[in-house]
Amino acid sequence: MRLIVQSLVTGKFLAPSADDGQPEWVRSLGESGGGVCDDAERATQLVHDWTDLDDEAVIVDLDVLGTASDTDEHQSHFVAGNAGGGL
């Protein structure tokens, strides 16, 4: 399982900064390679810690993206919301 956090408002992806390793929002999926994690709890924590209250973020499973298994039902088992959304 390869999961990544994406903002629904900006379309940006959460990835570690090249400078200090702290998470930051990047525009390109190519820049976000280090933002991929294999733990749903860790991805959920990233949403809690790094998503603004006026944003909404989703956790995307990259392993099924674009396949026959890429359904709303599959993706919905991951938490979506924002930092204030009671994740």
CSV table of C-alpha atoms in Angstrom, one decimal:
chain,number,residue,atom,x,y,z
A,1,MET,CA,0.0,0.0,0.0
A,2,ARG,CA,1.4,3.4,-1.0
A,3,LEU,CA,-0.6,6.3,0.4
A,4,ILE,CA,-0.3,10.0,-0.2
A,5,VAL,CA,-2.1,13.0,1.2
A,6,GLN,CA,-3.7,15.5,-1.3
A,7,SER,CA,-5.5,18.7,-0.7
A,8,LEU,CA,-8.9,18.9,-2.4
A,9,VAL,CA,-8.8,22.7,-2.4
A,10,THR,CA,-5.4,23.3,-4.0
A,11,GLY,CA,-4.6,19.9,-5.5
A,12,LYS,CA,-1.2,19.9,-3.9
A,13,PHE,CA,0.5,16.9,-2.3
A,14,LEU,CA,2.1,16.6,1.2
A,15,ALA,CA,5.8,15.7,1.0
A,16,PRO,CA,8.9,16.2,3.1
A,17,SER,CA,10.9,19.4,2.3
A,18,ALA,CA,14.3,18.9,0.6
A,19,ASP,CA,15.7,21.5,3.0
A,20,ASP,CA,14.8,20.2,6.4
A,21,GLY,CA,12.5,17.1,5.9
A,22,GLN,CA,9.5,18.8,7.4
A,23,PRO,CA,6.2,18.1,5.5
A,24,GLU,CA,5.3,20.8,3.0
A,25,TRP,CA,2.7,21.1,0.2
A,26,VAL,CA,4.1,20.6,-3.3
A,27,ARG,CA,2.3,21.1,-6.6
A,28,SER,CA,3.7,18.1,-8.5
A,29,LEU,CA,3.2,14.4,-7.8
A,30,GLY,CA,6.7,13.9,-9.0
A,31,GLU,CA,8.0,16.1,-6.2
A,32,SER,CA,6.1,14.2,-3.6
A,33,GLY,CA,7.8,10.8,-3.8
A,34,GLY,CA,9.1,11.1,-0.3
A,35,GLY,CA,5.5,11.9,0.9
A,36,VAL,CA,4.3,8.4,0.1
A,37,CYS,CA,3.8,6.2,3.2
A,38,ASP,CA,2.6,2.7,3.8
A,39,ASP,CA,0.7,3.3,7.0
A,40,ALA,CA,-2.9,4.6,7.1
A,41,GLU,CA,-2.5,5.8,10.6
A,42,ARG,CA,0.6,7.8,9.7
A,43,ALA,CA,-1.2,9.3,6.7
A,44,THR,CA,-4.2,10.2,8.9
A,45,GLN,CA,-1.8,11.9,11.4
A,46,LEU,CA,-0.3,13.9,8.6
A,47,VAL,CA,-3.8,15.2,7.7
A,48,HIS,CA,-4.4,16.2,11.3
A,49,ASP,CA,-1.0,17.9,11.7
A,50,TRP,CA,-0.6,19.6,8.3
A,51,THR,CA,-4.0,20.5,6.9
A,52,ASP,CA,-5.4,23.9,7.5
A,53,LEU,CA,-8.9,24.3,8.9
A,54,ASP,CA,-10.2,25.8,5.7
A,55,ASP,CA,-8.8,22.9,3.5
A,56,GLU,CA,-9.9,19.4,3.0
A,57,ALA,CA,-7.4,16.6,2.4
A,58,VAL,CA,-7.8,13.0,1.2
A,59,ILE,CA,-5.6,10.0,1.5
A,60,VAL,CA,-5.1,8.4,-1.9
A,61,ASP,CA,-4.0,4.8,-2.4
A,62,LEU,CA,-1.5,5.0,-5.3
A,63,ASP,CA,-1.5,1.3,-5.8
A,64,VAL,CA,-5.0,1.2,-7.1
A,65,LEU,CA,-5.2,4.6,-8.7
A,66,GLY,CA,-6.2,4.3,-12.3
A,67,THR,CA,-7.0,0.5,-12.0
A,68,ALA,CA,-10.3,-1.3,-12.0
A,69,SER,CA,-10.1,-1.3,-8.2
A,70,ASP,CA,-10.0,2.5,-8.1
A,71,THR,CA,-13.5,3.1,-6.8
A,72,ASP,CA,-15.0,5.6,-4.4
A,73,GLU,CA,-15.8,2.6,-2.2
A,74,HIS,CA,-12.1,1.5,-2.0
A,75,GLN,CA,-10.8,5.0,-1.5
A,76,SER,CA,-13.5,5.8,1.1
A,77,HIS,CA,-12.0,3.4,3.7
A,78,PHE,CA,-9.3,6.0,4.2
A,79,VAL,CA,-10.1,9.1,6.3
A,80,ALA,CA,-10.8,12.4,4.6
A,81,GLY,CA,-11.3,15.7,6.3
A,82,ASN,CA,-9.3,18.6,7.7
A,83,ALA,CA,-7.4,19.4,10.8
A,84,GLY,CA,-10.6,20.5,12.5
A,85,GLY,CA,-12.8,17.9,11.1
A,86,GLY,CA,-12.7,15.4,13.9
A,87,LEU,CA,-10.5,12.9,12.2
